[in-house]
Amino acid sequence: QQALAQAQAIADAEAQLSNHEPPPPFIAKIIYDAFSPLGTRAVQWAINVAYCESRYHPNSVNTDSGASGLFQFMPGTWSGTPWASKSPFDPVANAQAAAWLYSHYGPGRWTCQG
């Protein structure tokens, strides 16, 4: 309960600095849980990117590119993550894979930066 409140507070604060709405509470917690070990800036970045990429919708698909999920992973990129055996539509796996990719390669793997 405390983690959810903390995640939502960070998401709400980030949304005030941005031109978009905060994520729904369950998405805020998923993003917070995945990115908080990387720091507050990483959490804020992830909230912006998840909004820009999918509008926080875990089942989003870009029909032109095939990118899928909360952070819009391309199939080839997804298959190179430790979460390749999971569905990219699983928001927890998608956020954890995004945090892993961010921690290994930085934010430049996403063209959409929020």
PDB file of C-alpha atoms in Angstrom:
ATOM      1  CA  GLN A   1       0.000   0.000   0.000  1.00  0.00           C
ATOM      2  CA  GLN A   2       2.841   2.359   0.873  1.00  0.00           C
ATOM      3  CA  ALA A   3       4.691   1.497  -2.349  1.00  0.00           C
ATOM      4  CA  LEU A   4       1.559   2.192  -4.374  1.00  0.00           C
ATOM      5  CA  ALA A   5       1.117   5.578  -2.684  1.00  0.00           C
ATOM      6  CA  GLN A   6       4.776   6.438  -3.263  1.00  0.00           C
ATOM      7  CA  ALA A   7       4.591   5.394  -6.907  1.00  0.00           C
ATOM      8  CA  GLN A   8       1.440   7.418  -7.457  1.00  0.00           C
ATOM      9  CA  ALA A   9       2.962  10.487  -5.775  1.00  0.00           C
ATOM     10  CA  ILE A  10       5.966  10.345  -8.104  1.00  0.00           C
ATOM     11  CA  ALA A  11       3.715   9.805 -11.119  1.00  0.00           C
ATOM     12  CA  ASP A  12       1.477  12.720 -10.128  1.00  0.00           C
ATOM     13  CA  ALA A  13       4.476  15.004  -9.582  1.00  0.00           C
ATOM     14  CA  GLU A  14       5.927  14.032 -12.959  1.00  0.00           C
ATOM     15  CA  ALA A  15       2.601  14.622 -14.692  1.00  0.00           C
ATOM     16  CA  GLN A  16       2.497  18.139 -13.252  1.00  0.00           C
ATOM     17  CA  LEU A  17       5.835  18.813 -14.967  1.00  0.00           C
ATOM     18  CA  SER A  18       4.627  17.288 -18.221  1.00  0.00           C
ATOM     19  CA  ASN A  19       1.800  17.861 -20.625  1.00  0.00           C
ATOM     20  CA  HIS A  20       0.123  14.537 -19.955  1.00  0.00           C
ATOM     21  CA  GLU A  21      -1.937  12.741 -17.373  1.00  0.00           C
ATOM     22  CA  PRO A  22      -0.368  10.512 -14.732  1.00  0.00           C
ATOM     23  CA  PRO A  23      -0.556   6.763 -15.210  1.00  0.00           C
ATOM     24  CA  PRO A  24      -3.308   4.733 -13.578  1.00  0.00           C
ATOM     25  CA  PRO A  25      -2.222   3.630 -10.088  1.00  0.00           C
ATOM     26  CA  PHE A  26      -1.467   0.017 -11.046  1.00  0.00           C
ATOM     27  CA  ILE A  27       0.708   1.151 -13.985  1.00  0.00           C
ATOM     28  CA  ALA A  28       2.448   3.747 -11.794  1.00  0.00           C
ATOM     29  CA  LYS A  29       3.360   1.001  -9.318  1.00  0.00           C
ATOM     30  CA  ILE A  30       4.622  -1.309 -12.077  1.00  0.00           C
ATOM     31  CA  ILE A  31       6.830   1.447 -13.504  1.00  0.00           C
ATOM     32  CA  TYR A  32       8.008   2.507 -10.046  1.00  0.00           C
ATOM     33  CA  ASP A  33       8.873  -1.053  -9.035  1.00  0.00           C
ATOM     34  CA  ALA A  34      10.861  -1.623 -12.227  1.00  0.00           C
ATOM     35  CA  PHE A  35      12.693   1.710 -12.390  1.00  0.00           C
ATOM     36  CA  SER A  36      13.098   2.878  -8.764  1.00  0.00           C
ATOM     37  CA  PRO A  37      16.376   0.961  -8.298  1.00  0.00           C
ATOM     38  CA  LEU A  38      17.733   3.188 -11.089  1.00  0.00           C
ATOM     39  CA  GLY A  39      16.735   6.432  -9.359  1.00  0.00           C
ATOM     40  CA  THR A  40      13.999   9.045  -9.412  1.00  0.00           C
ATOM     41  CA  ARG A  41      15.062  10.448 -12.784  1.00  0.00           C
ATOM     42  CA  ALA A  42      14.755   7.002 -14.326  1.00  0.00           C
ATOM     43  CA  VAL A  43      11.238   6.657 -12.900  1.00  0.00           C
ATOM     44  CA  GLN A  44      10.285  10.057 -14.289  1.00  0.00           C
ATOM     45  CA  TRP A  45      11.786   9.188 -17.680  1.00  0.00           C
ATOM     46  CA  ALA A  46       9.895   5.888 -17.732  1.00  0.00           C
ATOM     47  CA  ILE A  47       6.565   7.548 -16.956  1.00  0.00           C
ATOM     48  CA  ASN A  48       7.082   9.966 -19.842  1.00  0.00           C
ATOM     49  CA  VAL A  49       8.144   7.250 -22.266  1.00  0.00           C
ATOM     50  CA  ALA A  50       5.322   4.874 -21.328  1.00  0.00           C
ATOM     51  CA  TYR A  51       2.838   7.675 -21.921  1.00  0.00           C
ATOM     52  CA  CYS A  52       4.433   8.650 -25.230  1.00  0.00           C
ATOM     53  CA  GLU A  53       4.811   5.077 -26.481  1.00  0.00           C
ATOM     54  CA  SER A  54       1.505   3.515 -25.435  1.00  0.00           C
ATOM     55  CA  ARG A  55      -0.531   6.044 -23.459  1.00  0.00           C
ATOM     56  CA  TYR A  56       0.027   3.556 -20.596  1.00  0.00           C
ATOM     57  CA  HIS A  57      -1.867   0.784 -22.431  1.00  0.00           C
ATOM     58  CA  PRO A  58      -0.092  -2.576 -21.942  1.00  0.00           C
ATOM     59  CA  ASN A  59      -1.887  -4.098 -24.946  1.00  0.00           C
ATOM     60  CA  SER A  60      -0.839  -1.419 -27.428  1.00  0.00           C
ATOM     61  CA  VAL A  61       0.504  -2.553 -30.789  1.00  0.00           C
ATOM     62  CA  ASN A  62       2.034  -0.384 -33.472  1.00  0.00           C
ATOM     63  CA  THR A  63       0.638  -1.999 -36.603  1.00  0.00           C
ATOM     64  CA  ASP A  64       3.315  -0.367 -38.776  1.00  0.00           C
ATOM     65  CA  SER A  65       6.364  -1.544 -36.828  1.00  0.00           C
ATOM     66  CA  GLY A  66       5.083  -4.435 -34.711  1.00  0.00           C
ATOM     67  CA  ALA A  67       6.224  -2.747 -31.500  1.00  0.00           C
ATOM     68  CA  SER A  68       4.167  -4.012 -28.563  1.00  0.00           C
ATOM     69  CA  GLY A  69       3.292  -3.367 -24.964  1.00  0.00           C
ATOM     70  CA  LEU A  70       3.681  -0.609 -22.429  1.00  0.00           C
ATOM     71  CA  PHE A  71       7.134   0.463 -23.654  1.00  0.00           C
ATOM     72  CA  GLN A  72       6.569  -0.628 -27.293  1.00  0.00           C
ATOM     73  CA  PHE A  73       9.262  -3.250 -27.738  1.00  0.00           C
ATOM     74  CA  MET A  74      10.155  -4.329 -31.243  1.00  0.00           C
ATOM     75  CA  PRO A  75      10.045  -8.143 -31.550  1.00  0.00           C
ATOM     76  CA  GLY A  76      13.804  -8.443 -32.098  1.00  0.00           C
ATOM     77  CA  THR A  77      14.621  -6.233 -29.132  1.00  0.00           C
ATOM     78  CA  TRP A  78      12.159  -8.093 -26.908  1.00  0.00           C
ATOM     79  CA  SER A  79      13.724 -11.436 -27.822  1.00  0.00           C
ATOM     80  CA  GLY A  80      17.105 -10.135 -26.636  1.00  0.00           C
ATOM     81  CA  THR A  81      15.899  -9.361 -23.121  1.00  0.00           C
ATOM     82  CA  PRO A  82      15.808 -11.703 -20.124  1.00  0.00           C
ATOM     83  CA  TRP A  83      11.984 -11.511 -20.367  1.00  0.00           C
ATOM     84  CA  ALA A  84      11.794 -12.965 -23.893  1.00  0.00           C
ATOM     85  CA  SER A  85       9.895 -16.018 -22.615  1.00  0.00           C
ATOM     86  CA  LYS A  86       7.113 -13.751 -21.301  1.00  0.00           C
ATOM     87  CA  SER A  87       4.538 -11.865 -23.311  1.00  0.00           C
ATOM     88  CA  PRO A  88       5.438  -8.275 -24.211  1.00  0.00           C
ATOM     89  CA  PHE A  89       1.818  -7.518 -23.264  1.00  0.00           C
ATOM     90  CA  ASP A  90       2.557  -8.426 -19.633  1.00  0.00           C
ATOM     91  CA  PRO A  91       3.042  -4.923 -18.191  1.00  0.00           C
ATOM     92  CA  VAL A  92       5.314  -6.125 -15.382  1.00  0.00           C
ATOM     93  CA  ALA A  93       7.608  -8.002 -17.765  1.00  0.00           C
ATOM     94  CA  ASN A  94       7.525  -5.122 -20.248  1.00  0.00           C
ATOM     95  CA  ALA A  95       8.467  -2.539 -17.598  1.00  0.00           C
ATOM     96  CA  GLN A  96      11.187  -4.768 -16.142  1.00  0.00           C
ATOM     97  CA  ALA A  97      12.607  -5.361 -19.619  1.00  0.00           C
ATOM     98  CA  ALA A  98      12.504  -1.608 -20.262  1.00  0.00           C
ATOM     99  CA  ALA A  99      14.374  -0.938 -17.008  1.00  0.00           C
ATOM    100  CA  TRP A 100      16.930  -3.612 -17.923  1.00  0.00           C
ATOM    101  CA  LEU A 101      17.420  -2.114 -21.391  1.00  0.00           C
ATOM    102  CA  TYR A 102      17.650   1.400 -19.928  1.00  0.00           C
ATOM    103  CA  SER A 103      20.231   0.309 -17.355  1.00  0.00           C
ATOM    104  CA  HIS A 104      22.381  -1.454 -19.964  1.00  0.00           C
ATOM    105  CA  TYR A 105      22.065   0.872 -22.958  1.00  0.00           C
ATOM    106  CA  GLY A 106      20.572   4.132 -21.706  1.00  0.00           C
ATOM    107  CA  PRO A 107      17.461   5.951 -22.881  1.00  0.00           C
ATOM    108  CA  GLY A 108      18.531   6.162 -26.518  1.00  0.00           C
ATOM    109  CA  ARG A 109      16.875   2.870 -27.441  1.00  0.00           C
ATOM    110  CA  TRP A 110      13.526   4.696 -27.539  1.00  0.00           C
ATOM    111  CA  THR A 111      12.820   7.360 -30.131  1.00  0.00           C
ATOM    112  CA  CYS A 112       9.812   8.502 -28.128  1.00  0.00           C
ATOM    113  CA  GLN A 113      11.155  10.385 -25.111  1.00  0.00           C
ATOM    114  CA  GLY A 114       7.906  11.807 -23.803  1.00  0.00           C
TER     115      GLY A 114
END
